[in-house]
PDB file of C-alpha atoms in Angstrom:
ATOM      1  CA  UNK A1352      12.964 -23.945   5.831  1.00 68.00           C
ATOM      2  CA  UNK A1353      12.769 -21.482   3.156  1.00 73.00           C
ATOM      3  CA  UNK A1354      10.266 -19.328   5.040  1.00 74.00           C
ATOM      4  CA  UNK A1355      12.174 -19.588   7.658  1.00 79.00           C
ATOM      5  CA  UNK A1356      15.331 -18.361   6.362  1.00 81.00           C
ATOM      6  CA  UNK A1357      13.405 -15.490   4.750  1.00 77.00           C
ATOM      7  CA  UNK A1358      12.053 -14.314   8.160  1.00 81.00           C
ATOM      8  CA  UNK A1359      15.847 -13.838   9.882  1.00 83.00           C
ATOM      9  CA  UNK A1360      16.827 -10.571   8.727  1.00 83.00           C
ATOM     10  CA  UNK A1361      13.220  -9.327  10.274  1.00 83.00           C
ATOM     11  CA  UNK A1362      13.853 -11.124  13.230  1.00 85.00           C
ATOM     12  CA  UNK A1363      17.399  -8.918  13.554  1.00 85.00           C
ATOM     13  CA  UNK A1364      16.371  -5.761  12.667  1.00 85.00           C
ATOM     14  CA  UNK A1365      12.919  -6.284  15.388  1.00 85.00           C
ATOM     15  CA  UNK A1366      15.856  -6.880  17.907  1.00 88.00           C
ATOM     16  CA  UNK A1367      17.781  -3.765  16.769  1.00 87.00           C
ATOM     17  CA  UNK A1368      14.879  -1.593  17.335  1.00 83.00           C
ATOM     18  CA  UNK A1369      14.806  -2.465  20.919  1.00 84.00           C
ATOM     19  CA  UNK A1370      18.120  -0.322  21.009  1.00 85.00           C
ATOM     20  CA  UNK A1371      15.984   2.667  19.224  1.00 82.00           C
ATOM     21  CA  UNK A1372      15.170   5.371  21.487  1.00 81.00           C
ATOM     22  CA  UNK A1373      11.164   6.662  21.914  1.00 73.00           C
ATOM     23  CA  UNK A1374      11.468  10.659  20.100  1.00 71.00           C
ATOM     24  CA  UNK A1375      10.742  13.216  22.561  1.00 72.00           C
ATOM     25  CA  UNK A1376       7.025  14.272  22.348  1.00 65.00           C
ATOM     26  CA  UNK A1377       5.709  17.913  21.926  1.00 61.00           C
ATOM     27  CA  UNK A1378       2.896  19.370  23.620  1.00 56.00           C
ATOM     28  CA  UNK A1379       0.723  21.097  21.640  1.00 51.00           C
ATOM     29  CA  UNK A1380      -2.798  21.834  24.274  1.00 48.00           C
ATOM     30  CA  UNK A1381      -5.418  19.447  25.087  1.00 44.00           C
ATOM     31  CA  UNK A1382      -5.978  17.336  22.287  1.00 45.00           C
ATOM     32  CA  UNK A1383      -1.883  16.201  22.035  1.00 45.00           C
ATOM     33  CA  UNK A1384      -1.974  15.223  25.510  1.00 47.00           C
ATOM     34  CA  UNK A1385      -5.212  13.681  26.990  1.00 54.00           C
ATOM     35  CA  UNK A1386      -6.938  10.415  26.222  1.00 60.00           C
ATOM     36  CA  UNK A1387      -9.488  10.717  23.642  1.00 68.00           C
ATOM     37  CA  UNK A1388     -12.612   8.733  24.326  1.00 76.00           C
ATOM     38  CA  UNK A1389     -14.190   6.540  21.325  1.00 77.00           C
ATOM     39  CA  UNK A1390     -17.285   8.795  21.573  1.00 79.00           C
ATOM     40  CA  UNK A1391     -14.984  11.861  20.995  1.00 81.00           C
ATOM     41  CA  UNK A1392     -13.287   9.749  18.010  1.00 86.00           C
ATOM     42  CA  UNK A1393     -16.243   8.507  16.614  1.00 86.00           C
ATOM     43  CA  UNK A1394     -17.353  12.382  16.392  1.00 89.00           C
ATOM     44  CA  UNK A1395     -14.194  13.203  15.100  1.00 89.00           C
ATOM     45  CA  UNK A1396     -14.258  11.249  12.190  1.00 90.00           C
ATOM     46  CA  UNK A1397     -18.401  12.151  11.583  1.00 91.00           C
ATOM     47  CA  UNK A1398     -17.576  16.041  11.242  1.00 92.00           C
ATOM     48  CA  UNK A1399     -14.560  14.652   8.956  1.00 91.00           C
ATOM     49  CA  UNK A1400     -16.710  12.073   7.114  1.00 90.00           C
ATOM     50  CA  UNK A1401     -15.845  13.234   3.821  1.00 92.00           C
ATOM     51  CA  UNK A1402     -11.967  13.723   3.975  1.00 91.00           C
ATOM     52  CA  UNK A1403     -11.449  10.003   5.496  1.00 93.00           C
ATOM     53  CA  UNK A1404     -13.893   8.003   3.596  1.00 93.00           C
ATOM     54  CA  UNK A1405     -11.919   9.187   0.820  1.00 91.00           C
ATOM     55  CA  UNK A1406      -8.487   8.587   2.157  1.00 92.00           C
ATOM     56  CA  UNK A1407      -9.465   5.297   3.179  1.00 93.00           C
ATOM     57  CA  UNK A1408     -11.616   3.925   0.110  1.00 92.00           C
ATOM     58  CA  UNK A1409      -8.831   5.004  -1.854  1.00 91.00           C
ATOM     59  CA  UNK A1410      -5.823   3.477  -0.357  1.00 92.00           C
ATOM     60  CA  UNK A1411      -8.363   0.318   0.361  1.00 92.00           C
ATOM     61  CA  UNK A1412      -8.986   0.491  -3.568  1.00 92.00           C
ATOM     62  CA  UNK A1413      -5.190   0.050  -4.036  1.00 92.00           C
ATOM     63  CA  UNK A1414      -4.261  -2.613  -1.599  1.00 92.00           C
ATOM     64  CA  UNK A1415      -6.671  -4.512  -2.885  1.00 92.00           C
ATOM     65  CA  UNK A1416      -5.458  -4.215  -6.303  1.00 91.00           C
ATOM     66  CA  UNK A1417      -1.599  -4.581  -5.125  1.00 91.00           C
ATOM     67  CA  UNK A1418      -2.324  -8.215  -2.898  1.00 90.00           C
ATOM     68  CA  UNK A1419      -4.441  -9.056  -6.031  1.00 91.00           C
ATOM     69  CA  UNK A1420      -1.737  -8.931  -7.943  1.00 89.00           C
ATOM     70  CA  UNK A1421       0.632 -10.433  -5.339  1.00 87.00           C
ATOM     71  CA  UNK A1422      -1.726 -13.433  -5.485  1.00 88.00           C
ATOM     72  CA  UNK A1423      -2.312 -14.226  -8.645  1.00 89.00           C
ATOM     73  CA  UNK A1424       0.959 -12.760 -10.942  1.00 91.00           C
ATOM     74  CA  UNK A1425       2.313 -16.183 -10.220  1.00 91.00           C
ATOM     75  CA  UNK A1426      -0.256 -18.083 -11.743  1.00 89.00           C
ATOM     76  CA  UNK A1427      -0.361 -15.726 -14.499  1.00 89.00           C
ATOM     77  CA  UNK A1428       3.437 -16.444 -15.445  1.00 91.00           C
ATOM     78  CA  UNK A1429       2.742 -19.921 -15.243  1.00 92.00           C
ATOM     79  CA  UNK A1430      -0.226 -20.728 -17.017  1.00 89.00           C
ATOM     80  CA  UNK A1431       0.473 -18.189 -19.777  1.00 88.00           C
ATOM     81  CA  UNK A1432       4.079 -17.716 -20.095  1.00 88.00           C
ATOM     82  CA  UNK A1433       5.125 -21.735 -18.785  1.00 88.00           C
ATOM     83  CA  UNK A1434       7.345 -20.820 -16.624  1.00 89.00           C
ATOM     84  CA  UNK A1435       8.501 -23.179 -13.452  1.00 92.00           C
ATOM     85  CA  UNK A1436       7.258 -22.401  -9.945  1.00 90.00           C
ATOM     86  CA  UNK A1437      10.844 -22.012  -9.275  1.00 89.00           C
ATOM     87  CA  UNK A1438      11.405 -19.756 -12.128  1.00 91.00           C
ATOM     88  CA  UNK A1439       8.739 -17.305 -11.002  1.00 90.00           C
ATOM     89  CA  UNK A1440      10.256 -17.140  -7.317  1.00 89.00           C
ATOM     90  CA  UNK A1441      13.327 -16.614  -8.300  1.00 90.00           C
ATOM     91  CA  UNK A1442      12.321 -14.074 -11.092  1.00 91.00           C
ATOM     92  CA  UNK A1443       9.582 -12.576 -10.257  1.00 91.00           C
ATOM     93  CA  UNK A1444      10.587 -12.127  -6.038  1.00 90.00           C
ATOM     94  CA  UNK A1445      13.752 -10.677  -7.631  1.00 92.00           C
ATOM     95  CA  UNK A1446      11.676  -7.804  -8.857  1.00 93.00           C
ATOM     96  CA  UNK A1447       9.914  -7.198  -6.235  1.00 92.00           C
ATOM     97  CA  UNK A1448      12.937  -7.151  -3.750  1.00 91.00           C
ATOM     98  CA  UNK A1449      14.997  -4.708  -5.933  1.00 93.00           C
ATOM     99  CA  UNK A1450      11.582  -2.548  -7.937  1.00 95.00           C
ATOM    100  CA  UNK A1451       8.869  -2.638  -4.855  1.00 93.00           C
ATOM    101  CA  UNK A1452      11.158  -0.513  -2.142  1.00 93.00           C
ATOM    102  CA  UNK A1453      12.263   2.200  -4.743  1.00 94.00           C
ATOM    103  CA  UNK A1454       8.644   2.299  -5.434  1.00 94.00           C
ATOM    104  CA  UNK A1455       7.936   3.247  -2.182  1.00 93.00           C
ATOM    105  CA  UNK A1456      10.295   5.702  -1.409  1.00 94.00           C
ATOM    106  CA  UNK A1457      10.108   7.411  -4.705  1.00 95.00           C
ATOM    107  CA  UNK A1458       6.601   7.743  -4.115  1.00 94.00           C
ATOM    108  CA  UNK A1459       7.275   9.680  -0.521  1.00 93.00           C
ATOM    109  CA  UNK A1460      10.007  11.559  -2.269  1.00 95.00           C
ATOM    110  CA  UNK A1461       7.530  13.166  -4.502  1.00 95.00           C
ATOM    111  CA  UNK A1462       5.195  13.737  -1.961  1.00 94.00           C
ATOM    112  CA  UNK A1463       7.649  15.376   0.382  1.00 93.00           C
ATOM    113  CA  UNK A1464       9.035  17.422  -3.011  1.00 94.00           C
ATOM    114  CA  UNK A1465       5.194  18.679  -3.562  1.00 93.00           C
ATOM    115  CA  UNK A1466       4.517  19.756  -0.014  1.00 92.00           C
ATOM    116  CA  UNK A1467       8.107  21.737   0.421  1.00 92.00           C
ATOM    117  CA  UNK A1468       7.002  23.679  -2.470  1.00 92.00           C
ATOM    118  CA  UNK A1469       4.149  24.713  -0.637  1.00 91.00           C
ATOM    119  CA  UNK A1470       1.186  22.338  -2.090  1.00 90.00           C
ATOM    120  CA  UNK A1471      -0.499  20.922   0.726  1.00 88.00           C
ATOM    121  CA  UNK A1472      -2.610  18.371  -1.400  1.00 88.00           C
ATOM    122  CA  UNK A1473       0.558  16.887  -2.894  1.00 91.00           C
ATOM    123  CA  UNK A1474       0.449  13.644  -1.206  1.00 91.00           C
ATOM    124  CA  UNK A1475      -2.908  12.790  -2.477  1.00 90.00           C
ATOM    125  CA  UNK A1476      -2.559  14.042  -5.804  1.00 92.00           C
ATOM    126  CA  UNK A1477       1.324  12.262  -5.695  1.00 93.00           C
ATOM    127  CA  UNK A1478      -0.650   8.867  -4.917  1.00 92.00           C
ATOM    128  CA  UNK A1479      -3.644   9.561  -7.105  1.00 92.00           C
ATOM    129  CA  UNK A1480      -0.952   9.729 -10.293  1.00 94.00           C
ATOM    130  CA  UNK A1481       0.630   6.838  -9.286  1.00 93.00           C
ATOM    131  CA  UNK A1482      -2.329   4.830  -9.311  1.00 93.00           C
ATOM    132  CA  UNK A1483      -3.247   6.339 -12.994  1.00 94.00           C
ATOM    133  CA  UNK A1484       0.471   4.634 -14.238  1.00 95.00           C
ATOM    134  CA  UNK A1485      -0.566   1.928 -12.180  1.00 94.00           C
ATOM    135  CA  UNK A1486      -3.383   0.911 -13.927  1.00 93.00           C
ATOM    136  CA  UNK A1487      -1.975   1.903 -17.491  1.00 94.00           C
ATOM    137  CA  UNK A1488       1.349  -0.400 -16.559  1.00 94.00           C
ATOM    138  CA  UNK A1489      -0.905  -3.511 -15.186  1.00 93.00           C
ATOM    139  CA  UNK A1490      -2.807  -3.312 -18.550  1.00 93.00           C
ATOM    140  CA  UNK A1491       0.417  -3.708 -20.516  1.00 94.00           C
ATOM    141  CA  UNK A1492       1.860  -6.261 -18.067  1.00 93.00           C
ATOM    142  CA  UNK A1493      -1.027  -8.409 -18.490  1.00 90.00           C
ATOM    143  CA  UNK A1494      -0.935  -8.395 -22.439  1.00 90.00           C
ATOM    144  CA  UNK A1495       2.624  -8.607 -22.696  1.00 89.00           C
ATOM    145  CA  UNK A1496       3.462 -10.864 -25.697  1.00 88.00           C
ATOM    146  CA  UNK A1497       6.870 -12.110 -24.457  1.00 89.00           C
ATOM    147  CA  UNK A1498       9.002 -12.631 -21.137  1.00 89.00           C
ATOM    148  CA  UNK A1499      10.932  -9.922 -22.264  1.00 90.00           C
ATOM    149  CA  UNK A1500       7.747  -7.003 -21.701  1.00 93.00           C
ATOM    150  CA  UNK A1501       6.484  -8.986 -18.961  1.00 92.00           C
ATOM    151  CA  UNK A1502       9.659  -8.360 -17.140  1.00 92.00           C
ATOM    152  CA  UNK A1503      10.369  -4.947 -18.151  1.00 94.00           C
ATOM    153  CA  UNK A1504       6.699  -3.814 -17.322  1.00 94.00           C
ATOM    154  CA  UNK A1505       6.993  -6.274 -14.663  1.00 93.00           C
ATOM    155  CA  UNK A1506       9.599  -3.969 -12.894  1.00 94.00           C
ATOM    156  CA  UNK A1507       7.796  -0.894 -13.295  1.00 95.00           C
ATOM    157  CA  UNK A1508       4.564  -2.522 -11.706  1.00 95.00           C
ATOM    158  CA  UNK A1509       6.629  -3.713  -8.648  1.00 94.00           C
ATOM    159  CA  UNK A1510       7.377  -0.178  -8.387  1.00 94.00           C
ATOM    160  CA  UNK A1511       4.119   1.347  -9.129  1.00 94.00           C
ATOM    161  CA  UNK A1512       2.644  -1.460  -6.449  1.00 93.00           C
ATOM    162  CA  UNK A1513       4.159   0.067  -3.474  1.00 92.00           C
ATOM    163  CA  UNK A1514       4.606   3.691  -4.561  1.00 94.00           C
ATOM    164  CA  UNK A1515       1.271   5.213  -2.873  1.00 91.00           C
ATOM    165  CA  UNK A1516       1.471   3.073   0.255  1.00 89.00           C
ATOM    166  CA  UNK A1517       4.260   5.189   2.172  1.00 89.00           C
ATOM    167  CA  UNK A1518       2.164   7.977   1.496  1.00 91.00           C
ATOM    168  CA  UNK A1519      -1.183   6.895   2.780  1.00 90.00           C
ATOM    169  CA  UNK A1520       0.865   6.178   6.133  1.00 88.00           C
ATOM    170  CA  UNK A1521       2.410  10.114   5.984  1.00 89.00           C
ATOM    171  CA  UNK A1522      -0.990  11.691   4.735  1.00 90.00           C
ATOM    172  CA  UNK A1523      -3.125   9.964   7.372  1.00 91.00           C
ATOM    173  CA  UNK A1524      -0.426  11.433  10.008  1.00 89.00           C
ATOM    174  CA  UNK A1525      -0.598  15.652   8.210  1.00 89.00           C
ATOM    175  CA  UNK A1526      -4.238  15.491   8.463  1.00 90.00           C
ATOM    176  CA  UNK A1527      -5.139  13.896  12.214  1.00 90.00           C
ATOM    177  CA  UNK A1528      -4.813  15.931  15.084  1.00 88.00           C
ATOM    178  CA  UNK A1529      -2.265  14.313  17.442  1.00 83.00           C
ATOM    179  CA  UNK A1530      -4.000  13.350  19.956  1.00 82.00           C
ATOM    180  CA  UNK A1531      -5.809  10.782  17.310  1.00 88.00           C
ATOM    181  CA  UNK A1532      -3.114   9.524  15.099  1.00 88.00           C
ATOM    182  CA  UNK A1533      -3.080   6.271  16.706  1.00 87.00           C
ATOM    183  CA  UNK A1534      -6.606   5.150  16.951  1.00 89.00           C
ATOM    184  CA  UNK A1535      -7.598   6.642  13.400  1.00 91.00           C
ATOM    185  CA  UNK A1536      -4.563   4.808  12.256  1.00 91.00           C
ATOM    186  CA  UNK A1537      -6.551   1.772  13.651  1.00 91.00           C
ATOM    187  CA  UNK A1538      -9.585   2.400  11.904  1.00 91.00           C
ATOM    188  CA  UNK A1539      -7.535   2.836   8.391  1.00 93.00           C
ATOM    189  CA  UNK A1540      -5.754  -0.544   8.956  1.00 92.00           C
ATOM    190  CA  UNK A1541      -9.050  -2.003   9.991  1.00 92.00           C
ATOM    191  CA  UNK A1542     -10.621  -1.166   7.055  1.00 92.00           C
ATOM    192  CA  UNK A1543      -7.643  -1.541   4.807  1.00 92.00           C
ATOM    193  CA  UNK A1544      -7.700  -5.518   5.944  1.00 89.00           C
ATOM    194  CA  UNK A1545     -11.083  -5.836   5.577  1.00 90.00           C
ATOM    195  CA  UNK A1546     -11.491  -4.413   1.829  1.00 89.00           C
ATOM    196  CA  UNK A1547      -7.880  -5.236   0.542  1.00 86.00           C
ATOM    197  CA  UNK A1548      -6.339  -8.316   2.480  1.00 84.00           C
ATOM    198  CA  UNK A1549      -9.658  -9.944   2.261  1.00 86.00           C
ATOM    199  CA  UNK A1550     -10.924  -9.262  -0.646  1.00 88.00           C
ATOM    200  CA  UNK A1551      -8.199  -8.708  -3.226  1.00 87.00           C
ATOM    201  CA  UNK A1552      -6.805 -12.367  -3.643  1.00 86.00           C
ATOM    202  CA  UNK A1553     -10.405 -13.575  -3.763  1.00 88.00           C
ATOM    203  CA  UNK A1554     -12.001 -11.252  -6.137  1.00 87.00           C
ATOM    204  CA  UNK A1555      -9.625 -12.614  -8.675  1.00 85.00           C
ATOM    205  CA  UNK A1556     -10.435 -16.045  -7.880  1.00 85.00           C
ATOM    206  CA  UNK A1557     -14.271 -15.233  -7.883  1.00 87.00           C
ATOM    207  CA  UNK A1558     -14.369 -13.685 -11.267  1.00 86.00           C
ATOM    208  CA  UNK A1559     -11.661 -16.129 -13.259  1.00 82.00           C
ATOM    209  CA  UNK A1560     -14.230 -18.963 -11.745  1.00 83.00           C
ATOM    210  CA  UNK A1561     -17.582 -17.320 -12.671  1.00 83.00           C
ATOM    211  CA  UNK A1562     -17.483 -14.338 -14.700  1.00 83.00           C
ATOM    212  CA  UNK A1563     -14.730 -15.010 -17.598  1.00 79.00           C
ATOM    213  CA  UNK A1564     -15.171 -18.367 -18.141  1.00 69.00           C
TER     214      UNK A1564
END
């Protein structure tokens, strides 16, 4: 029932969108208006190789850390801090609801802030910081000696957690010719599934089981 509940705001704004109106589309030559064979993408991304296996190892690198943590913070509270599994929804889901969405637009406010000033890498260099406090923050989270850190670095991590992820979906947009946005939008959430979904939650498992016995 709980789930359930959870899911009826998305269910109502899904149903407002219907009312939202398709933007008017720009036609910029060939390449914005024809379809673009696989071939054609699959050469596309080749001559690009380097500029997109970076993107998406990157941003595959971070969701993997951020559903990792998703997974397993939980457990962490519980085991090491005792608190309830009801404590840790309502605490810890608290965080996230208030912490993770300012993360996420501060992190495209930056961005946006960098490239009006004329600094074209800004979105990649704005997410590339982000992950550096990332990882710093997730260190002191997960030696916290007392609910009280674990919370207050807890809030910043929620933050930190979402902050790049806005602007992997704005920076794959800047650099793909129109014509392509969609299907090499594909291809990132393809392999963003594959390395981060997957693998995140379960690397965590894999190592706690095997490795640090």
């Amino acid at each position: 029932v709980a789930f359930l509940a959870a899911g009826v705001p998305g269910m109502a704004l899904a149903l407002a969108m219907l009312g939202v109106r398709e933007p008017r589309r720009h036609r910029h030559g060939s390449t914005a208006t024809s379809v673009v064979a696989v071939a054609d993408l699959g050469r596309y991304l080749r001559d690009h190789r380097g500029l997109y296996i970076c993107h998406f190892l990157a941003f595959s690198l971070l969701t993997l850390f951020a559903y990792a943590a998703l997974a397993w913070v939980p457990a962490m509270l519980i085991r090491v801090h005792g608190l309830q599994v009801h404590e840790v929804g309502l605490q810890w889901g608290t965080l996230m609801l208030l912490f993770a969405p300012a993360g996420a637009v501060l992190g495209g406010w930056l961005s946006d802030r960098g490239l009006k000033r004329g600094d074209v890498a800004a979105p990649m260099t704005t997410a590339g910081y982000g992950a550096l406090l990332l990882l710093g923050v997730a260190m002191v989270f997960s030696m916290a000696p007392s609910l009280a850190v674990v919370f207050i670095t807890g809030a910043v991590l929620c933050a930190l957690l979402s902050f790049p992820f806005g602007i992997a979906q704005s920076s794959l947009q800047l650099i793909t010719p129109a014509g392509i946005r969609g299907k090499v939008s594909a291809v990132y959430f393809l392999i963003v599934n594959l390395i981060g979904y997957s693998l995140g939650p379960l690397l965590v498992g894999v190592l706690t089981q095997y490795y640090f016995k």
